[in-house]
Tab-separated table of C-alpha atoms in Angstrom:
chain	number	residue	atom	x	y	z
A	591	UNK	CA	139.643	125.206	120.225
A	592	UNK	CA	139.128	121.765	118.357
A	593	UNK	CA	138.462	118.330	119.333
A	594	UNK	CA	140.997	115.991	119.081
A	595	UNK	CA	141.634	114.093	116.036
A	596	UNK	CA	141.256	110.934	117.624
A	597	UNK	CA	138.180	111.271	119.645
A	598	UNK	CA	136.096	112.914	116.735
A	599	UNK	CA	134.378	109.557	115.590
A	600	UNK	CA	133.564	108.375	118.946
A	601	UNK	CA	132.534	112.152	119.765
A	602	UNK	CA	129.976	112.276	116.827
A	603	UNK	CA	128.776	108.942	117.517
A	604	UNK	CA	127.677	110.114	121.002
A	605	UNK	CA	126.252	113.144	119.819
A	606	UNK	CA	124.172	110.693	117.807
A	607	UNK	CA	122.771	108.828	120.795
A	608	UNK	CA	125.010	106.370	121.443
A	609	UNK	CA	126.651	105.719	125.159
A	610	UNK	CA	130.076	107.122	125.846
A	611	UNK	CA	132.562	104.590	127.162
A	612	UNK	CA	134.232	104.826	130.036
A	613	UNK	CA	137.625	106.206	128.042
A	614	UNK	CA	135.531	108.769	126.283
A	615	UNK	CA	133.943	110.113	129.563
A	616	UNK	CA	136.996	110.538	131.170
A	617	UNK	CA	138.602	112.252	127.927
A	618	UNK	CA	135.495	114.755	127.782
A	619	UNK	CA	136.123	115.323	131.711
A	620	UNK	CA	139.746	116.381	130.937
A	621	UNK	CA	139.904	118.163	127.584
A	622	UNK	CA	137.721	121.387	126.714
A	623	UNK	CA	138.353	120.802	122.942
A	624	UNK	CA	136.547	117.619	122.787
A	625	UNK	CA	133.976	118.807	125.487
A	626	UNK	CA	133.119	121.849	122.889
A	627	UNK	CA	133.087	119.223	119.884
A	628	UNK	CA	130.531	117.174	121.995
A	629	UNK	CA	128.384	120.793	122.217
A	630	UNK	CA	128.796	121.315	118.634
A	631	UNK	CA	127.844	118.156	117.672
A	632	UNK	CA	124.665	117.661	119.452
A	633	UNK	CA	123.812	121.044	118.563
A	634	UNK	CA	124.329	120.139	114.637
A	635	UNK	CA	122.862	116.645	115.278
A	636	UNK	CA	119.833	118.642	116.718
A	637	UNK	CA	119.413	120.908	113.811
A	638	UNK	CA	119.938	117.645	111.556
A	639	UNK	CA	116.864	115.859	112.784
A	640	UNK	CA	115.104	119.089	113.036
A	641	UNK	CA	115.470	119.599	109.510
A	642	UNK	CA	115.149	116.005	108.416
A	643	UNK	CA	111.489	115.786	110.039
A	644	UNK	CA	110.521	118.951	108.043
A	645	UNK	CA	111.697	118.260	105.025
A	646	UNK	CA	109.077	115.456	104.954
A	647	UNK	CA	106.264	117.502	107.242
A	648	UNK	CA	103.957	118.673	104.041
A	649	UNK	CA	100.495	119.444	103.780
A	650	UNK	CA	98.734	117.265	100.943
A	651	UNK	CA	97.017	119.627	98.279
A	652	UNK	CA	93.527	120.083	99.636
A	653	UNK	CA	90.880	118.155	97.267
A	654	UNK	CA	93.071	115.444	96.130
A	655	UNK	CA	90.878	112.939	97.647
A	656	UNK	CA	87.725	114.180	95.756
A	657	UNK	CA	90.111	114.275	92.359
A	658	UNK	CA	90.943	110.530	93.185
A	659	UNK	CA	87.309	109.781	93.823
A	660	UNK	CA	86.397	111.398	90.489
A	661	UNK	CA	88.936	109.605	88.305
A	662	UNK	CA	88.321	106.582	89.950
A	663	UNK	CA	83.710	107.566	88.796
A	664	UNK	CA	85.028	108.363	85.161
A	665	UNK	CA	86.510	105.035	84.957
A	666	UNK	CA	90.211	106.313	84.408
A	667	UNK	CA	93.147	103.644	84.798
A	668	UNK	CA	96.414	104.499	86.618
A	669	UNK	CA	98.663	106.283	84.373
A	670	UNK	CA	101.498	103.716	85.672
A	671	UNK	CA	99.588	100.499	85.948
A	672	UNK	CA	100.467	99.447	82.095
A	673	UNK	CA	103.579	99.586	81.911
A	674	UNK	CA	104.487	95.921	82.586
A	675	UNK	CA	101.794	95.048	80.433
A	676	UNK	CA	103.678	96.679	76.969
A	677	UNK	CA	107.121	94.309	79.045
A	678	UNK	CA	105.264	91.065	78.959
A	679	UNK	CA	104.210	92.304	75.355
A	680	UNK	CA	107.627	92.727	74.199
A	681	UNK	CA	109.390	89.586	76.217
A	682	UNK	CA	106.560	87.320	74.687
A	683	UNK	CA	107.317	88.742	71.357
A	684	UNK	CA	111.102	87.916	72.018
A	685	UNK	CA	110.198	84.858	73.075
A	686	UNK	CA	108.142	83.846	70.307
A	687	UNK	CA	110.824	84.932	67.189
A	688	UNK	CA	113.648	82.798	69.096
A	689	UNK	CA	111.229	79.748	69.085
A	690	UNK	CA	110.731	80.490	65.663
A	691	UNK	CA	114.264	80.925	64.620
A	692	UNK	CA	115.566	77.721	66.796
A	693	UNK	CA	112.692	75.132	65.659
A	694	UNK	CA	113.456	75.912	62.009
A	695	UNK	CA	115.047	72.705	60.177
A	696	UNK	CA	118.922	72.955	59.680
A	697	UNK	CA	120.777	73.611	56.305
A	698	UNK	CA	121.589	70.896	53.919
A	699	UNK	CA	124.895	71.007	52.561
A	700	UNK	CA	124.722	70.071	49.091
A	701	UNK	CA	128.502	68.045	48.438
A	702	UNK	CA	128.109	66.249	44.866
A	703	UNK	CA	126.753	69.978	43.859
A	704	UNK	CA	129.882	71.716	45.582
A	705	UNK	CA	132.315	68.808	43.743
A	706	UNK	CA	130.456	69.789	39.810
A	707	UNK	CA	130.444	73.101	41.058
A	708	UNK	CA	132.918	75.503	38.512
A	709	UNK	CA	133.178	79.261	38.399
A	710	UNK	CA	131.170	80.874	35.875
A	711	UNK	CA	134.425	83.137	35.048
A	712	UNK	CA	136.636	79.803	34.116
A	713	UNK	CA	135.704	79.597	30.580
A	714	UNK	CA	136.209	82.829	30.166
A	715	UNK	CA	140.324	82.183	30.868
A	716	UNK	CA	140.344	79.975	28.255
A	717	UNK	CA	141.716	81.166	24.902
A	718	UNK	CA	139.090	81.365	22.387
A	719	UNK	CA	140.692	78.845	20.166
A	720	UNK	CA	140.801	76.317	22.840
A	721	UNK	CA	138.888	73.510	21.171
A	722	UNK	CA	140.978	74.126	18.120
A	723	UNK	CA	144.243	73.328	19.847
A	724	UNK	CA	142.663	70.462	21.170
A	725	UNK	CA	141.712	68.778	18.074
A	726	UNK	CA	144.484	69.994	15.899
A	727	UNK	CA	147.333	67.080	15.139
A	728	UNK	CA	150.325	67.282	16.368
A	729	UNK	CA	154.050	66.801	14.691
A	730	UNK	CA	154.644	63.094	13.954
A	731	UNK	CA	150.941	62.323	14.253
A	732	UNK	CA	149.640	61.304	11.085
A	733	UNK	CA	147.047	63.457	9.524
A	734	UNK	CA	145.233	61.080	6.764
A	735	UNK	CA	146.071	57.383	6.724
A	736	UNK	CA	147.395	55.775	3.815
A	737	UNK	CA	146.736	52.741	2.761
A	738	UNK	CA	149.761	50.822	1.085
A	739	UNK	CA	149.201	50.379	-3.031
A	740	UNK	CA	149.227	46.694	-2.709
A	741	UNK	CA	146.281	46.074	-1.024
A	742	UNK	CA	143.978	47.879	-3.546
A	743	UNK	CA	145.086	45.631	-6.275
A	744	UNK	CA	145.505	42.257	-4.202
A	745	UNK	CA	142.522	40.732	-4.396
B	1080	UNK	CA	84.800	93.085	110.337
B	1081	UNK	CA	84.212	95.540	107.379
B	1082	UNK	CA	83.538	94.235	104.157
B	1083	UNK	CA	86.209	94.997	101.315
B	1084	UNK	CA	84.963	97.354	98.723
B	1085	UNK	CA	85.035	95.604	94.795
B	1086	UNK	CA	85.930	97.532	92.391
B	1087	UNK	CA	83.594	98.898	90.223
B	1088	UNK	CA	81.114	98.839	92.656
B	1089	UNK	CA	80.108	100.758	95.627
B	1090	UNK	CA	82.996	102.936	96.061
B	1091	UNK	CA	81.889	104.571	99.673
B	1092	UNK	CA	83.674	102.476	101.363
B	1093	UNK	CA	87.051	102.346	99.407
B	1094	UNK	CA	86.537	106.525	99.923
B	1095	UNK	CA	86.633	106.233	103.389
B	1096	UNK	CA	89.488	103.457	103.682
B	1097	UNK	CA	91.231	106.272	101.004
B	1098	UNK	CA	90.659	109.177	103.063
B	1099	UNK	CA	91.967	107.434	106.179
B	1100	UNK	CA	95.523	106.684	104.208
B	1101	UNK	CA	95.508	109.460	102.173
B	1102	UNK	CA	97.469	111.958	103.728
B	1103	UNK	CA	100.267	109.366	104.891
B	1104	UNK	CA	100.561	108.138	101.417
B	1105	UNK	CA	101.316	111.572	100.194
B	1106	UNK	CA	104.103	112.372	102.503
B	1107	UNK	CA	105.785	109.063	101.564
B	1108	UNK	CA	105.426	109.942	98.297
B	1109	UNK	CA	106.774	113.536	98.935
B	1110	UNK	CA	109.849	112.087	101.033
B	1111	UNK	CA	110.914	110.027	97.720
B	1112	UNK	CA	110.115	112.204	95.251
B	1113	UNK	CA	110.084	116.122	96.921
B	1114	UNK	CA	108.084	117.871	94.809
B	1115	UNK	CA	104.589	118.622	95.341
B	1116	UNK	CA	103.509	118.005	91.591
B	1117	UNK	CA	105.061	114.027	91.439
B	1118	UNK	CA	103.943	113.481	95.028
B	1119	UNK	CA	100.490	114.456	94.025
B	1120	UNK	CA	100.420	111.899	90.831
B	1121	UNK	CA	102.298	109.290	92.543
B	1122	UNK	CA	99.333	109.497	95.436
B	1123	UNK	CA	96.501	110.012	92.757
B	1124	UNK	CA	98.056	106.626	91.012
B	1125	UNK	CA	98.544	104.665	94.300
B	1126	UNK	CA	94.814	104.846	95.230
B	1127	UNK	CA	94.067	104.058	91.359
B	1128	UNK	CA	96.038	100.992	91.130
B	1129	UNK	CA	94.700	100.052	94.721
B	1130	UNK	CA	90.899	100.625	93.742
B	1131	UNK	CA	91.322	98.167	90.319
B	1132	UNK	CA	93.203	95.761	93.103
B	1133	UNK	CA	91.128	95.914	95.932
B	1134	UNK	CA	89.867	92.260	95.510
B	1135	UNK	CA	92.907	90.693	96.651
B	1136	UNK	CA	93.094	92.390	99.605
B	1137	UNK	CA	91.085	90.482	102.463
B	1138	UNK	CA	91.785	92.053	105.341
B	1139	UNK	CA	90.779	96.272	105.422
B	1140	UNK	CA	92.998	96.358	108.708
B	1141	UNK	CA	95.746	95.661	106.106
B	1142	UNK	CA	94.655	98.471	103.991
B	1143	UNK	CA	96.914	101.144	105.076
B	1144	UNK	CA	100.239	99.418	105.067
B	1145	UNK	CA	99.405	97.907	101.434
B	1146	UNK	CA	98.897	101.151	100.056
B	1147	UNK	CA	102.180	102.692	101.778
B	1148	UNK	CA	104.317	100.555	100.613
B	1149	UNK	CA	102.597	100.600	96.895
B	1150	UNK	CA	102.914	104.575	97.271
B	1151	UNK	CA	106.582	104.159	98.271
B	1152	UNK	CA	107.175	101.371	95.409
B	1153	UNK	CA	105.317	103.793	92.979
B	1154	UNK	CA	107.447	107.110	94.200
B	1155	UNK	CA	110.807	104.918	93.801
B	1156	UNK	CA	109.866	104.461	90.252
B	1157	UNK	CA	109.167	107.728	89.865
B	1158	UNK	CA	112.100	109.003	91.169
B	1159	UNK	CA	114.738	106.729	89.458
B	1160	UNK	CA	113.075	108.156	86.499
B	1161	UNK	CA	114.558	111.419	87.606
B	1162	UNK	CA	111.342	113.555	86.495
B	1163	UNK	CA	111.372	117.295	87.360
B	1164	UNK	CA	114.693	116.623	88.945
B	1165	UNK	CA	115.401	120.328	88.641
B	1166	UNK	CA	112.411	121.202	90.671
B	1167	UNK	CA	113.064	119.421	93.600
B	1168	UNK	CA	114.936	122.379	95.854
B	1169	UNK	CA	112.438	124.852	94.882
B	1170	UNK	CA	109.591	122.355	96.439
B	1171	UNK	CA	111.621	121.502	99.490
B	1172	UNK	CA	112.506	125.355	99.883
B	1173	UNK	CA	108.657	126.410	99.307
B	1174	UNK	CA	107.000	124.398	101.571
B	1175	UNK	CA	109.074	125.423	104.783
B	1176	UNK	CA	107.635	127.362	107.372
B	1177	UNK	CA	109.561	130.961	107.279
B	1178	UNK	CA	111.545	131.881	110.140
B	1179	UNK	CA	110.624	135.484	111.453
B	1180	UNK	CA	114.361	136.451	111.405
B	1181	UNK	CA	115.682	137.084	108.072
B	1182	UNK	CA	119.070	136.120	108.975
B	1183	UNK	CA	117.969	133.202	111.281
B	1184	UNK	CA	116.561	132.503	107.523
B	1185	UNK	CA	119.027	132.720	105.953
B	1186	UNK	CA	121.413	130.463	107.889
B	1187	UNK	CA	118.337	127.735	108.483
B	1188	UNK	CA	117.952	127.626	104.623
B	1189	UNK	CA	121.930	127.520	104.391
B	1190	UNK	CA	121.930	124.582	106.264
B	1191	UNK	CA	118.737	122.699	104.863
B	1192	UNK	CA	120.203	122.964	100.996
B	1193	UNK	CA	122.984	121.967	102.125
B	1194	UNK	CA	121.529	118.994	104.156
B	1195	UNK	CA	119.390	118.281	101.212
B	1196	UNK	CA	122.502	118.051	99.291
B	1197	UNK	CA	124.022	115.466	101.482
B	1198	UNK	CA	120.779	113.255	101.845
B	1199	UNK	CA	120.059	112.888	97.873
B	1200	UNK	CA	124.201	111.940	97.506
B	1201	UNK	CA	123.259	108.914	100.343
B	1202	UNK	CA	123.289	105.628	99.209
B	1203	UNK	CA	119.442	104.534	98.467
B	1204	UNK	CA	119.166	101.880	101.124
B	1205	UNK	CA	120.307	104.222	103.189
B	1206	UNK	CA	118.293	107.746	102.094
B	1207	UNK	CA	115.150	105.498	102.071
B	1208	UNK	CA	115.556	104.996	105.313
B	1209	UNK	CA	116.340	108.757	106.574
B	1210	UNK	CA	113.117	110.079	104.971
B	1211	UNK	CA	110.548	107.562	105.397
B	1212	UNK	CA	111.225	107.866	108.794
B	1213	UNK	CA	110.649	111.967	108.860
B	1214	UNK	CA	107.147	110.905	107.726
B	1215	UNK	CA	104.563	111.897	110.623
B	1216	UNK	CA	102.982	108.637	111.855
B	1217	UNK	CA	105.948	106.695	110.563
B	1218	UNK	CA	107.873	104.901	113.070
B	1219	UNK	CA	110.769	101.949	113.094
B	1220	UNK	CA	108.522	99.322	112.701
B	1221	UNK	CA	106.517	101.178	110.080
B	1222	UNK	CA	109.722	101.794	107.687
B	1223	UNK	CA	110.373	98.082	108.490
B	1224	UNK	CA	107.492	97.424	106.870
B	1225	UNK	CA	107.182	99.296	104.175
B	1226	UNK	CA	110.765	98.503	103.019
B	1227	UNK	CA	110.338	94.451	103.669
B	1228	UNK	CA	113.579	94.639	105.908
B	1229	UNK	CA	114.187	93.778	109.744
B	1230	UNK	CA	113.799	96.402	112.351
B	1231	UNK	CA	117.468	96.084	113.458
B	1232	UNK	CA	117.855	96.978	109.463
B	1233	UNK	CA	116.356	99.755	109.586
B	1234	UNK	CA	118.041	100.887	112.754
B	1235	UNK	CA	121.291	100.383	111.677
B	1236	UNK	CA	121.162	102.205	108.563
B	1237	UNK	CA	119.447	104.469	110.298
B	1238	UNK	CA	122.524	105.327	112.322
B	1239	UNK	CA	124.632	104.907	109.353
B	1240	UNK	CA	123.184	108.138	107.886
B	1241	UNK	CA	122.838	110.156	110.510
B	1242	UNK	CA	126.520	109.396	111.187
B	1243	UNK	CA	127.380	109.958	107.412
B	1244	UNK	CA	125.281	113.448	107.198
B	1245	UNK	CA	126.228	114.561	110.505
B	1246	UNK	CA	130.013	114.218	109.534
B	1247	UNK	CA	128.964	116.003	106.005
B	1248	UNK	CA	127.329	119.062	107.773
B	1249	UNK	CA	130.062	119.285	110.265
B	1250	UNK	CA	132.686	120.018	107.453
């Protein structure tokens, strides 16, 4: 025998504690699946908050006072009190290099050294006679001048 | 109105205002953590910190709920650290009381694993919630406290996990 599909939410939340409305009542008052739910359910919320409370219901370790006191006479820190010291540490650290790295001046672009600038390969595609070719004459281009005979002897 | 103990000084009176929370500052710890061993160090560290911070604490009536909600703040940590995660069930199963019927046993720790289960796959706001308020002495207003939220808050989500565990253990 099982509750019906549509009353199990409302069922459960009445089980729970909450007040059944008037629809719910008269359901329970009619159908024996949902009236056996209800038993379930407030038997397993029962056992639920049963269970709950002594999960939590623990006897401290006997002495731990006395260990506290003790620690606290040998002058030992918490072990988790530092923690956020070693973070401010390390975020002022952070803090500090990106300062450092944003106050520095900017970079100077050097143009007229960019402009003369030439690759130190580029001589090397040069033929090695280069500056020969360049100073050599060329055809129709007089070599030597020569002077006309007359005006040795003219004077 | 009781003076407030400094620390580094005369440390009888921080002992008694210790003793006093002592055992309530455990089982918070406990219901966050549950294991004996982290509760222990997360209670041993509680008082600690509270003893080097004593001095800006005015009121001693105040004592108690300071060092609750440090002790919960402190267990949080430790348990989103997921330390001796594995031990956890054997600490919850150890420190029930046995039932005399081995059977009755064995269906009661059926049920409590399985209950365990459901209550560490909760939602944090809401598992918070269902422990701290499992804690002898710990009431609505209490939990409100500790957790900085409204009473309805607590109420609510409250509800919200029974519902959500009671459907789970129903299955």
């Amino acid at each position: 025998m099982t509750a019906c599909a549509q009353w199990k939410d409302a069922i459960a939340g009445h089980a729970l504690g909450e007040a059944a409305d008037p629809a719910l009542s008269a359901h329970l008052a009619a159908c024996p699946g949902c009236a056996q739910g209800l038993r379930e359910s407030q038997a397993a919320a029962a056992q639920m908050d049963e269970t709950l409370r002594r999960l939590t219901k623990v006897e401290p370790p006997p002495f731990g006072p006395e260990r506290i006191m003790a620690r606290i006479h040998e002058g030992k820190p918490a072990a988790t009190t530092g923690w956020w010291r070693w973070a401010v540490l390390a975020a002022a650290a952070i803090l500090v290099a990106v300062i450092l790295w944003s106050g520095r001046p900017p970079r100077q672009t050097d143009v007229a050294a960019l402009v003369m600038w030439r690759s130190p390969t580029e001589s090397l595609l040069r033929p090695p006679l280069d500056a020969a070719w360049s100073t050599m004459p060329r055809l129709g281009q007089g070599f030597y001048e020569v002077k006309p005979l007359g005006e040795k002897h003219a004077q | 109105m009781t003076a407030m103990p400094e620390p580094g000084g005369d440390s009888a009176g921080f002992e008694r205002l210790m003793r006093e929370s002592y055992r309530l500052v455990y089982q918070i710890a406990y219901s966050v953590v549950g294991n004996a061993a982290d509760a222990e160090e997360v209670t041993q560290d509680t008082f600690l910190t509270a003893f080097e911070k004593i001095s800006r604490l005015r009121d001693p009536e105040k004592f108690r709920p300071w060092v609750a909600r440090a002790g919960w703040r402190l267990a949080l940590n430790r348990r989103r650290g997921a330390t001796r995660a594995m031990g956890r069930d054997g600490a919850w199963i150890a420190n029930r009381p046995a039932s005399e019927n081995p059977e009755a046993k064995v269906v009661e720790r059926d049920f409590e694993s399985r209950l365990r289960a459901r209550v560490e796959l909760l939602p944090e706001k809401l598992r918070d919630v269902v422990l701290l308020i499992g804690v002898e002495e710990m009431d609505v207003r209490t939990v409100a406290g500790i957790l900085k939220i409204p009473e309805g808050t607590v109420r609510s989500r409250l509800h919200l996990a029974r519902r959500q565990l009671l459907r789970e253990v129903m299955r």
